[in-house]
């Protein structure tokens, strides 16, 4: 439980470090003994020219090593084709020995079939990436997918390679979906779909309201008046009074007139 609380505090600290001015990894010490070593790790640099080729070699992950990933100011995880995207990787060392971060690498795969490799991204090598025991550090990783990559959803797999007691290890810090968009595209595929769906629903709602108004107007129209002729009315009255004293009186009046 204590380890979980420490990692939660570390995650919060990583969010606070998500700033555009962040160019180097900063180390935070959790003990007085590790403070001096952590301060030395604050000048972690990236080797720009001498990049080691790790090939397809993979290593096991070391126990006690936790990682966390953040897309600073990019919660939608949108990656513009041909342009650099920044990732912040937090490494927490709960082991007994210090570790040395050697490199960070990543690759892009098809979302529908993770086995199909689309692109190997830049391998970023560090020349001073020590993380002492019971401490954590944040590393910035910049990558760019091909400008010819078709927009859509892809899987991004990111790995940090490190050494402990001169033994190589690696940990996957990210294995999830990203959305690649064209340069200058303001709307993502999901945004276009939502806008189209909203417009369709509004059109259907307008048609339904128009139909309801027409039905209501038909019901409120007055029924046409039916004029009843005198003859039909008199015939009806005579039929009702036939055989009564009234009809006999009317018959006698008719005879007198004649």
PDB file of C-alpha atoms in Angstrom:
ATOM      1  CA  UNK A   1       0.000   0.000   0.000  1.00  0.00           C
ATOM      2  CA  UNK A   2       2.860   2.373   0.796  1.00  0.00           C
ATOM      3  CA  UNK A   3       4.396   1.693  -2.600  1.00  0.00           C
ATOM      4  CA  UNK A   4       1.067   2.474  -4.290  1.00  0.00           C
ATOM      5  CA  UNK A   5       0.811   5.807  -2.410  1.00  0.00           C
ATOM      6  CA  UNK A   6       4.342   6.754  -3.400  1.00  0.00           C
ATOM      7  CA  UNK A   7       3.594   5.989  -7.050  1.00  0.00           C
ATOM      8  CA  UNK A   8       0.421   8.113  -6.915  1.00  0.00           C
ATOM      9  CA  UNK A   9       2.450  11.050  -5.570  1.00  0.00           C
ATOM     10  CA  UNK A  10       4.951  10.479  -8.352  1.00  0.00           C
ATOM     11  CA  UNK A  11       2.194  10.574 -10.977  1.00  0.00           C
ATOM     12  CA  UNK A  12       1.000  13.924  -9.640  1.00  0.00           C
ATOM     13  CA  UNK A  13       4.525  15.272  -9.748  1.00  0.00           C
ATOM     14  CA  UNK A  14       4.824  14.185 -13.377  1.00  0.00           C
ATOM     15  CA  UNK A  15       1.722  16.190 -14.297  1.00  0.00           C
ATOM     16  CA  UNK A  16       3.178  19.276 -12.659  1.00  0.00           C
ATOM     17  CA  UNK A  17       6.335  18.881 -14.723  1.00  0.00           C
ATOM     18  CA  UNK A  18       4.367  18.818 -18.007  1.00  0.00           C
ATOM     19  CA  UNK A  19       5.502  22.208 -19.277  1.00  0.00           C
ATOM     20  CA  UNK A  20       6.692  23.437 -22.698  1.00  0.00           C
ATOM     21  CA  UNK A  21       9.882  24.640 -21.073  1.00  0.00           C
ATOM     22  CA  UNK A  22      10.809  21.129 -20.001  1.00  0.00           C
ATOM     23  CA  UNK A  23      13.873  20.183 -22.045  1.00  0.00           C
ATOM     24  CA  UNK A  24      15.784  17.905 -19.684  1.00  0.00           C
ATOM     25  CA  UNK A  25      14.859  15.211 -17.208  1.00  0.00           C
ATOM     26  CA  UNK A  26      14.537  16.302 -13.602  1.00  0.00           C
ATOM     27  CA  UNK A  27      15.050  13.957 -10.718  1.00  0.00           C
ATOM     28  CA  UNK A  28      13.223  14.100  -7.395  1.00  0.00           C
ATOM     29  CA  UNK A  29      14.781  12.433  -4.372  1.00  0.00           C
ATOM     30  CA  UNK A  30      12.756  10.743  -1.651  1.00  0.00           C
ATOM     31  CA  UNK A  31      15.655  10.354   0.787  1.00  0.00           C
ATOM     32  CA  UNK A  32      18.566  12.448   1.974  1.00  0.00           C
ATOM     33  CA  UNK A  33      21.001   9.792   0.802  1.00  0.00           C
ATOM     34  CA  UNK A  34      19.718   9.910  -2.797  1.00  0.00           C
ATOM     35  CA  UNK A  35      19.470  13.721  -2.976  1.00  0.00           C
ATOM     36  CA  UNK A  36      23.003  14.322  -4.216  1.00  0.00           C
ATOM     37  CA  UNK A  37      22.810  11.620  -6.907  1.00  0.00           C
ATOM     38  CA  UNK A  38      19.442  12.910  -8.075  1.00  0.00           C
ATOM     39  CA  UNK A  39      20.824  16.423  -8.448  1.00  0.00           C
ATOM     40  CA  UNK A  40      23.536  15.087 -10.728  1.00  0.00           C
ATOM     41  CA  UNK A  41      20.882  13.422 -12.867  1.00  0.00           C
ATOM     42  CA  UNK A  42      19.149  16.756 -13.534  1.00  0.00           C
ATOM     43  CA  UNK A  43      21.513  17.470 -16.440  1.00  0.00           C
ATOM     44  CA  UNK A  44      20.490  14.369 -18.375  1.00  0.00           C
ATOM     45  CA  UNK A  45      21.264  14.973 -22.041  1.00  0.00           C
ATOM     46  CA  UNK A  46      20.369  13.354 -25.315  1.00  0.00           C
ATOM     47  CA  UNK A  47      23.067  12.054 -27.599  1.00  0.00           C
ATOM     48  CA  UNK A  48      22.120  13.483 -30.983  1.00  0.00           C
ATOM     49  CA  UNK A  49      24.633  11.861 -33.334  1.00  0.00           C
ATOM     50  CA  UNK A  50      25.954   8.694 -31.742  1.00  0.00           C
ATOM     51  CA  UNK A  51      22.746   6.628 -31.641  1.00  0.00           C
ATOM     52  CA  UNK A  52      23.122   2.993 -30.701  1.00  0.00           C
ATOM     53  CA  UNK A  53      21.246   0.447 -32.805  1.00  0.00           C
ATOM     54  CA  UNK A  54      19.451  -2.000 -30.510  1.00  0.00           C
ATOM     55  CA  UNK A  55      17.932  -3.969 -33.378  1.00  0.00           C
ATOM     56  CA  UNK A  56      15.141  -6.383 -32.464  1.00  0.00           C
ATOM     57  CA  UNK A  57      16.803  -7.531 -29.254  1.00  0.00           C
ATOM     58  CA  UNK A  58      14.477  -7.593 -26.258  1.00  0.00           C
ATOM     59  CA  UNK A  59      15.156  -7.844 -22.529  1.00  0.00           C
ATOM     60  CA  UNK A  60      13.177  -8.687 -19.422  1.00  0.00           C
ATOM     61  CA  UNK A  61      11.823  -5.984 -17.137  1.00  0.00           C
ATOM     62  CA  UNK A  62      13.445  -5.505 -13.754  1.00  0.00           C
ATOM     63  CA  UNK A  63      11.395  -5.878 -10.553  1.00  0.00           C
ATOM     64  CA  UNK A  64      10.538  -2.713  -8.682  1.00  0.00           C
ATOM     65  CA  UNK A  65      10.619  -0.483 -11.773  1.00  0.00           C
ATOM     66  CA  UNK A  66       7.403   1.404 -12.615  1.00  0.00           C
ATOM     67  CA  UNK A  67       6.733   3.749 -15.525  1.00  0.00           C
ATOM     68  CA  UNK A  68       4.062   6.265 -16.414  1.00  0.00           C
ATOM     69  CA  UNK A  69       3.433   8.189 -19.659  1.00  0.00           C
ATOM     70  CA  UNK A  70       1.927  11.593 -20.387  1.00  0.00           C
ATOM     71  CA  UNK A  71       1.116  13.395 -23.638  1.00  0.00           C
ATOM     72  CA  UNK A  72       1.657  17.015 -22.464  1.00  0.00           C
ATOM     73  CA  UNK A  73      -1.154  19.320 -23.639  1.00  0.00           C
ATOM     74  CA  UNK A  74      -2.361  16.530 -25.913  1.00  0.00           C
ATOM     75  CA  UNK A  75      -4.896  14.432 -24.016  1.00  0.00           C
ATOM     76  CA  UNK A  76      -6.537  13.377 -27.308  1.00  0.00           C
ATOM     77  CA  UNK A  77      -3.226  11.722 -28.313  1.00  0.00           C
ATOM     78  CA  UNK A  78      -3.255  13.298 -31.768  1.00  0.00           C
ATOM     79  CA  UNK A  79      -0.049  12.863 -33.752  1.00  0.00           C
ATOM     80  CA  UNK A  80       0.467  15.108 -36.773  1.00  0.00           C
ATOM     81  CA  UNK A  81       2.170  13.259 -39.624  1.00  0.00           C
ATOM     82  CA  UNK A  82       5.659  14.602 -40.288  1.00  0.00           C
ATOM     83  CA  UNK A  83       5.758  16.750 -37.135  1.00  0.00           C
ATOM     84  CA  UNK A  84       7.388  16.070 -33.771  1.00  0.00           C
ATOM     85  CA  UNK A  85       5.275  14.875 -30.851  1.00  0.00           C
ATOM     86  CA  UNK A  86       6.504  14.923 -27.252  1.00  0.00           C
ATOM     87  CA  UNK A  87       6.041  12.225 -24.649  1.00  0.00           C
ATOM     88  CA  UNK A  88       6.966  12.470 -20.975  1.00  0.00           C
ATOM     89  CA  UNK A  89       8.050   9.182 -19.395  1.00  0.00           C
ATOM     90  CA  UNK A  90       8.289   8.865 -15.655  1.00  0.00           C
ATOM     91  CA  UNK A  91      10.551   6.147 -14.233  1.00  0.00           C
ATOM     92  CA  UNK A  92      10.227   5.172 -10.572  1.00  0.00           C
ATOM     93  CA  UNK A  93      12.936   2.998  -9.049  1.00  0.00           C
ATOM     94  CA  UNK A  94      11.761   1.000  -6.043  1.00  0.00           C
ATOM     95  CA  UNK A  95      14.636  -1.433  -6.381  1.00  0.00           C
ATOM     96  CA  UNK A  96      17.723  -1.776  -4.212  1.00  0.00           C
ATOM     97  CA  UNK A  97      20.205  -0.598  -6.860  1.00  0.00           C
ATOM     98  CA  UNK A  98      20.356   2.491  -9.023  1.00  0.00           C
ATOM     99  CA  UNK A  99      19.499   2.153 -12.694  1.00  0.00           C
ATOM    100  CA  UNK A 100      20.838   3.872 -15.761  1.00  0.00           C
ATOM    101  CA  UNK A 101      18.463   4.752 -18.574  1.00  0.00           C
ATOM    102  CA  UNK A 102      20.202   3.928 -21.852  1.00  0.00           C
ATOM    103  CA  UNK A 103      17.602   4.711 -24.470  1.00  0.00           C
ATOM    104  CA  UNK A 104      13.945   5.206 -25.284  1.00  0.00           C
ATOM    105  CA  UNK A 105      12.504   3.764 -28.473  1.00  0.00           C
ATOM    106  CA  UNK A 106       9.070   3.295 -30.004  1.00  0.00           C
ATOM    107  CA  UNK A 107       7.312   1.757 -32.985  1.00  0.00           C
ATOM    108  CA  UNK A 108       3.985   2.147 -34.788  1.00  0.00           C
ATOM    109  CA  UNK A 109       1.775  -0.846 -35.620  1.00  0.00           C
ATOM    110  CA  UNK A 110      -1.554  -1.413 -37.339  1.00  0.00           C
ATOM    111  CA  UNK A 111      -4.422  -1.131 -34.890  1.00  0.00           C
ATOM    112  CA  UNK A 112      -6.343  -3.981 -36.534  1.00  0.00           C
ATOM    113  CA  UNK A 113      -3.313  -6.293 -36.502  1.00  0.00           C
ATOM    114  CA  UNK A 114      -0.656  -5.455 -33.939  1.00  0.00           C
ATOM    115  CA  UNK A 115       1.777  -7.908 -35.546  1.00  0.00           C
ATOM    116  CA  UNK A 116       2.177  -5.684 -38.617  1.00  0.00           C
ATOM    117  CA  UNK A 117       4.914  -3.102 -38.091  1.00  0.00           C
ATOM    118  CA  UNK A 118       4.244   0.244 -39.779  1.00  0.00           C
ATOM    119  CA  UNK A 119       7.281   2.262 -38.716  1.00  0.00           C
ATOM    120  CA  UNK A 120      10.204   2.125 -36.315  1.00  0.00           C
ATOM    121  CA  UNK A 121      10.536   5.518 -34.662  1.00  0.00           C
ATOM    122  CA  UNK A 122      13.678   7.319 -33.544  1.00  0.00           C
ATOM    123  CA  UNK A 123      15.764   5.734 -30.799  1.00  0.00           C
ATOM    124  CA  UNK A 124      16.695   8.407 -28.281  1.00  0.00           C
ATOM    125  CA  UNK A 125      19.883   7.655 -26.336  1.00  0.00           C
ATOM    126  CA  UNK A 126      20.822   9.264 -23.005  1.00  0.00           C
ATOM    127  CA  UNK A 127      24.342   9.877 -21.735  1.00  0.00           C
ATOM    128  CA  UNK A 128      23.464  10.630 -18.128  1.00  0.00           C
ATOM    129  CA  UNK A 129      20.240   8.905 -17.157  1.00  0.00           C
ATOM    130  CA  UNK A 130      20.865   7.576 -13.675  1.00  0.00           C
ATOM    131  CA  UNK A 131      17.905   7.003 -11.359  1.00  0.00           C
ATOM    132  CA  UNK A 132      19.025   6.054  -7.834  1.00  0.00           C
ATOM    133  CA  UNK A 133      17.119   3.621  -5.643  1.00  0.00           C
ATOM    134  CA  UNK A 134      13.901   4.965  -4.047  1.00  0.00           C
ATOM    135  CA  UNK A 135      13.872   7.877  -6.502  1.00  0.00           C
ATOM    136  CA  UNK A 136      12.121   8.827  -9.731  1.00  0.00           C
ATOM    137  CA  UNK A 137      12.967  10.783 -12.868  1.00  0.00           C
ATOM    138  CA  UNK A 138      11.143  12.204 -15.867  1.00  0.00           C
ATOM    139  CA  UNK A 139      12.427  11.848 -19.416  1.00  0.00           C
ATOM    140  CA  UNK A 140      11.284  13.669 -22.538  1.00  0.00           C
ATOM    141  CA  UNK A 141      10.948  11.658 -25.749  1.00  0.00           C
ATOM    142  CA  UNK A 142      10.371  13.294 -29.146  1.00  0.00           C
ATOM    143  CA  UNK A 143       9.226  11.281 -32.148  1.00  0.00           C
ATOM    144  CA  UNK A 144       7.699  11.890 -35.565  1.00  0.00           C
ATOM    145  CA  UNK A 145       5.724   9.516 -37.759  1.00  0.00           C
ATOM    146  CA  UNK A 146       6.200   9.602 -41.527  1.00  0.00           C
ATOM    147  CA  UNK A 147       4.517  12.503 -43.313  1.00  0.00           C
ATOM    148  CA  UNK A 148       3.267   9.953 -45.864  1.00  0.00           C
ATOM    149  CA  UNK A 149       1.460   7.889 -43.234  1.00  0.00           C
ATOM    150  CA  UNK A 150      -2.256   7.726 -43.946  1.00  0.00           C
ATOM    151  CA  UNK A 151      -4.420   9.407 -41.263  1.00  0.00           C
ATOM    152  CA  UNK A 152      -6.167   7.024 -38.904  1.00  0.00           C
ATOM    153  CA  UNK A 153      -5.762   5.084 -35.679  1.00  0.00           C
ATOM    154  CA  UNK A 154      -2.548   3.171 -35.009  1.00  0.00           C
ATOM    155  CA  UNK A 155      -0.926   1.415 -32.057  1.00  0.00           C
ATOM    156  CA  UNK A 156       2.127   3.008 -30.468  1.00  0.00           C
ATOM    157  CA  UNK A 157       4.509   0.840 -28.451  1.00  0.00           C
ATOM    158  CA  UNK A 158       7.127   2.655 -26.398  1.00  0.00           C
ATOM    159  CA  UNK A 159      10.005   1.007 -24.535  1.00  0.00           C
ATOM    160  CA  UNK A 160      12.654   2.306 -22.163  1.00  0.00           C
ATOM    161  CA  UNK A 161      15.941   0.376 -22.053  1.00  0.00           C
ATOM    162  CA  UNK A 162      18.040   0.600 -18.875  1.00  0.00           C
ATOM    163  CA  UNK A 163      20.847  -1.109 -16.973  1.00  0.00           C
ATOM    164  CA  UNK A 164      21.012  -2.296 -13.381  1.00  0.00           C
ATOM    165  CA  UNK A 165      24.377  -3.571 -12.187  1.00  0.00           C
ATOM    166  CA  UNK A 166      25.509  -3.660 -15.849  1.00  0.00           C
ATOM    167  CA  UNK A 167      22.642  -5.979 -16.752  1.00  0.00           C
ATOM    168  CA  UNK A 168      20.264  -4.744 -19.504  1.00  0.00           C
ATOM    169  CA  UNK A 169      16.509  -4.555 -18.908  1.00  0.00           C
ATOM    170  CA  UNK A 170      13.575  -2.930 -20.625  1.00  0.00           C
ATOM    171  CA  UNK A 171      10.070  -1.819 -19.670  1.00  0.00           C
ATOM    172  CA  UNK A 172       7.141  -0.912 -21.907  1.00  0.00           C
ATOM    173  CA  UNK A 173       5.957   2.533 -20.864  1.00  0.00           C
ATOM    174  CA  UNK A 174       3.159   2.828 -23.442  1.00  0.00           C
ATOM    175  CA  UNK A 175       1.154   0.357 -25.508  1.00  0.00           C
ATOM    176  CA  UNK A 176      -1.984   2.022 -26.794  1.00  0.00           C
ATOM    177  CA  UNK A 177      -3.775   3.794 -29.615  1.00  0.00           C
ATOM    178  CA  UNK A 178      -2.841   7.117 -31.175  1.00  0.00           C
ATOM    179  CA  UNK A 179      -4.607   9.029 -33.949  1.00  0.00           C
ATOM    180  CA  UNK A 180      -2.487  10.245 -36.847  1.00  0.00           C
ATOM    181  CA  UNK A 181      -3.818  13.365 -38.583  1.00  0.00           C
ATOM    182  CA  UNK A 182      -2.653  15.329 -41.592  1.00  0.00           C
ATOM    183  CA  UNK A 183      -0.696  18.535 -41.115  1.00  0.00           C
ATOM    184  CA  UNK A 184      -3.079  21.472 -40.963  1.00  0.00           C
ATOM    185  CA  UNK A 185      -6.115  19.268 -40.327  1.00  0.00           C
ATOM    186  CA  UNK A 186      -8.381  20.977 -37.825  1.00  0.00           C
ATOM    187  CA  UNK A 187     -10.931  18.188 -37.457  1.00  0.00           C
ATOM    188  CA  UNK A 188     -10.175  14.593 -36.549  1.00  0.00           C
ATOM    189  CA  UNK A 189     -12.054  11.631 -37.971  1.00  0.00           C
ATOM    190  CA  UNK A 190     -14.077  11.332 -34.766  1.00  0.00           C
ATOM    191  CA  UNK A 191     -14.932  15.038 -34.878  1.00  0.00           C
ATOM    192  CA  UNK A 192     -16.176  14.812 -38.469  1.00  0.00           C
ATOM    193  CA  UNK A 193     -18.289  11.773 -37.565  1.00  0.00           C
ATOM    194  CA  UNK A 194     -19.823  13.526 -34.558  1.00  0.00           C
ATOM    195  CA  UNK A 195     -20.613  16.659 -36.573  1.00  0.00           C
ATOM    196  CA  UNK A 196     -22.248  14.606 -39.333  1.00  0.00           C
ATOM    197  CA  UNK A 197     -24.242  12.588 -36.817  1.00  0.00           C
ATOM    198  CA  UNK A 198     -25.421  15.739 -35.051  1.00  0.00           C
ATOM    199  CA  UNK A 199     -26.533  17.335 -38.323  1.00  0.00           C
ATOM    200  CA  UNK A 200     -28.479  14.192 -39.272  1.00  0.00           C
ATOM    201  CA  UNK A 201     -30.251  14.091 -35.913  1.00  0.00           C
ATOM    202  CA  UNK A 202     -31.192  17.762 -36.200  1.00  0.00           C
ATOM    203  CA  UNK A 203     -32.615  17.156 -39.704  1.00  0.00           C
ATOM    204  CA  UNK A 204     -34.699  14.225 -38.472  1.00  0.00           C
ATOM    205  CA  UNK A 205     -35.934  16.287 -35.535  1.00  0.00           C
ATOM    206  CA  UNK A 206     -36.975  19.104 -37.887  1.00  0.00           C
ATOM    207  CA  UNK A 207     -38.918  16.680 -40.099  1.00  0.00           C
ATOM    208  CA  UNK A 208     -40.693  15.201 -37.070  1.00  0.00           C
ATOM    209  CA  UNK A 209     -41.653  18.636 -35.700  1.00  0.00           C
ATOM    210  CA  UNK A 210     -42.975  19.705 -39.131  1.00  0.00           C
ATOM    211  CA  UNK A 211     -45.153  16.581 -39.294  1.00  0.00           C
ATOM    212  CA  UNK A 212     -46.530  17.198 -35.810  1.00  0.00           C
ATOM    213  CA  UNK A 213     -47.444  20.780 -36.687  1.00  0.00           C
ATOM    214  CA  UNK A 214     -49.286  19.651 -39.806  1.00  0.00           C
ATOM    215  CA  UNK A 215     -51.261  17.045 -37.861  1.00  0.00           C
ATOM    216  CA  UNK A 216     -52.152  19.602 -35.198  1.00  0.00           C
ATOM    217  CA  UNK A 217     -53.373  22.130 -37.791  1.00  0.00           C
ATOM    218  CA  UNK A 218     -55.632  19.531 -39.394  1.00  0.00           C
ATOM    219  CA  UNK A 219     -57.261  18.691 -36.068  1.00  0.00           C
ATOM    220  CA  UNK A 220     -57.927  22.344 -35.213  1.00  0.00           C
ATOM    221  CA  UNK A 221     -59.857  23.058 -38.452  1.00  0.00           C
ATOM    222  CA  UNK A 222     -63.622  23.456 -37.897  1.00  0.00           C
ATOM    223  CA  UNK A 223     -65.927  20.797 -39.279  1.00  0.00           C
ATOM    224  CA  UNK A 224     -68.095  22.080 -42.241  1.00  0.00           C
ATOM    225  CA  UNK A 225     -71.694  23.061 -41.400  1.00  0.00           C
ATOM    226  CA  UNK A 226     -74.432  20.772 -42.712  1.00  0.00           C
ATOM    227  CA  UNK A 227     -77.628  22.582 -43.672  1.00  0.00           C
ATOM    228  CA  UNK A 228     -80.790  20.644 -43.069  1.00  0.00           C
ATOM    229  CA  UNK A 229     -83.696  21.370 -45.430  1.00  0.00           C
ATOM    230  CA  UNK A 230     -87.177  22.256 -44.131  1.00  0.00           C
ATOM    231  CA  UNK A 231     -88.762  19.432 -45.921  1.00  0.00           C
ATOM    232  CA  UNK A 232     -86.527  16.771 -44.422  1.00  0.00           C
ATOM    233  CA  UNK A 233     -87.037  18.270 -40.983  1.00  0.00           C
ATOM    234  CA  UNK A 234     -90.798  18.388 -41.382  1.00  0.00           C
ATOM    235  CA  UNK A 235     -90.867  14.845 -42.678  1.00  0.00           C
ATOM    236  CA  UNK A 236     -88.954  13.730 -39.662  1.00  0.00           C
ATOM    237  CA  UNK A 237     -91.360  15.516 -37.303  1.00  0.00           C
ATOM    238  CA  UNK A 238     -94.421  14.104 -39.118  1.00  0.00           C
ATOM    239  CA  UNK A 239     -92.958  10.635 -38.856  1.00  0.00           C
ATOM    240  CA  UNK A 240     -92.391  11.015 -35.129  1.00  0.00           C
ATOM    241  CA  UNK A 241     -95.942  12.442 -34.531  1.00  0.00           C
ATOM    242  CA  UNK A 242     -97.758  10.082 -36.882  1.00  0.00           C
ATOM    243  CA  UNK A 243    -100.943   8.695 -35.244  1.00  0.00           C
ATOM    244  CA  UNK A 244    -101.030  11.333 -32.518  1.00  0.00           C
ATOM    245  CA  UNK A 245    -103.652  14.025 -31.893  1.00  0.00           C
ATOM    246  CA  UNK A 246    -101.356  16.558 -33.544  1.00  0.00           C
ATOM    247  CA  UNK A 247    -101.412  14.719 -36.876  1.00  0.00           C
ATOM    248  CA  UNK A 248    -105.155  14.298 -36.747  1.00  0.00           C
ATOM    249  CA  UNK A 249    -105.592  18.036 -36.094  1.00  0.00           C
ATOM    250  CA  UNK A 250    -103.344  18.874 -39.005  1.00  0.00           C
ATOM    251  CA  UNK A 251    -105.374  16.546 -41.264  1.00  0.00           C
ATOM    252  CA  UNK A 252    -108.642  18.233 -40.252  1.00  0.00           C
ATOM    253  CA  UNK A 253    -107.182  21.675 -40.965  1.00  0.00           C
ATOM    254  CA  UNK A 254    -106.192  20.523 -44.421  1.00  0.00           C
ATOM    255  CA  UNK A 255    -109.725  19.288 -45.175  1.00  0.00           C
ATOM    256  CA  UNK A 256    -111.291  22.596 -44.029  1.00  0.00           C
ATOM    257  CA  UNK A 257    -108.994  24.563 -46.328  1.00  0.00           C
ATOM    258  CA  UNK A 258    -110.068  22.514 -49.272  1.00  0.00           C
TER     259      UNK A 258
END
